[in-house]
Amino acid sequence: MLSINPKEIPTSKLHGYLLGAVAPRPIAFASTIDADGNPNLSPFSFFNVFGANPPIMIFSPARSVRGNKTKHTLDNAEATKEVVINIVNYAMVQQMSLSSTMYPKGVNEFIKAGFTMLPSDEVKPFRVAESPVQFECKVKDIIYTGEEGGAGNLIVCEVVKLHVKEEVLAEDGSIDQYKIDLVARAGGSYYSRARDGFFEIPKPLSTLGIGVDQIPTEIRNSTILTGNNLGMLGNVEQLPTEEAVNNFAKEHAQFVGISTEKKHTFAQEYLQNNDVESAWKVLLIK
């Protein structure tokens, strides 16, 4: 058996062991606002529920391992003492992943990831309309575990209002675990779909993805492409060049001159095989 003293290996390697072993982990999709009212949205897998009376949730936006920077979510929670924790299901997981990209302060991840901002009732941060369950919370305490890269910051939240979509409820009013279709984080690029098991999502680019907001309107408003499809399309650094699209069209004449609906259907098939570049080329053929 491999035995390791945490102090004798790099934090990045220790981080990998911890996340690979302690899994799957539920995801807190945290919505906050800064002191000027600018929205921020980011997922965190150091998260769970810790009581029902009062209803307490805790999540931790850890300091970055590389640059030892604090997350915007932590800064906002310190400033406003409010947060909305949105639950992530399979239908929105690709968009959620895109939102984890390290966009600069002031960039609205709701817009970048293609989510809908829904006003809350008791707090100022917005809810994610696409989320099956949304918890409006007041921050009761923040516990700082250290000042080095990788240190956790436990944000202790009290739920002051929750919203549950009726479509995920069973006949007796409880949450149907099959209908809610929850996902969780595992090690590396792996996720776990509660009802079906593991799947993989490539980590968001170290550079910035273009975002769903930069996808042409005709594609963004597609009746065929899903939110997950748009999340995958938005997680590219740049679109294929016109030359690349033209060369692709010459090799795949069956995609030339077809209807928008058919074009979107073929692109979706490429996305289902994780071939985002070919999907974009199909969509950009004129």
Steps between C-alpha positions, in 0.01 A plus 500: 500500500620850415532705820532877467581785737294795367782739586747312280322530164394802293157641581385440142575126531336478842198680354472227236511220758238668717255564216556160344431317825224710657237471231241540365442845649178705464530832318410838646431725204545825690350828383625817668523872432783739581468823697405683179226251410686312224390132476742209526436129454739213573486129598668347807520132591617549859135511610228331703199551727573500875169546679126547459403708806633750416565392138876535454716450192876543478714538190862597456648720225860395560793727423648415160784249520707671230471872569364496857219734399159511665189427292258778410230299678688525830563871455131558427379288792725700733364827363126427480440199731257348248512211252268280298601134478358345183492124456650357179336224298608326182304728266716801597837340581687617187393861554595471866845376399542795261416744781797371703737668252708769673341801335617842626320673787183672376425244226151357546525119486122475467536660156822318408352160579154576359306480826189699591517741796195461723438758777508361853240578766710543815854576377654710224699237302310350207383140475583276202162445334617175342592345837247248639547622860621841617588597856501867601750535785639746753867459590530431875876452521815448294771272637845557350721190516825657377669763289693285252387377157244220537373615841125473550257773598186347650198717428229405749157584359150493643225425250230769523295382204511209256340449160432155352378442146182296506623291207753325728244409766347158558126454556546524878674838467852375571789551259516213252868406471454366149322812377743748655790318328778638721870512410807513723873563462764232516877511438660662195250572226251237622146554619243256632141496379308369800272274301744386231858515631820669383550724198774744399503871417826655375612767743423856387779663308784660692441782253148643479223326309299731274188439709142429400438873459738506201321221315299634201136563588366248248699225672435624853123500441499154341199278568729195473821586683478466879655710774769234537569522125536879523730463800731278296494741205581794728804327649728567202767766488415602144278392211636298206639716222305555180761295316457208741121515462526508120738202496264311729207579268692362199562175689141479629278610213196351676498799738487765224164655414302321772244662732599664827321228695693222326825688545434530874409132522825393333698738724332347803614156392861622488459652845370171637833353388691791662613629160438870563718624213305303236172613655605862459605440140160350417324796658715755315458352151323752279 
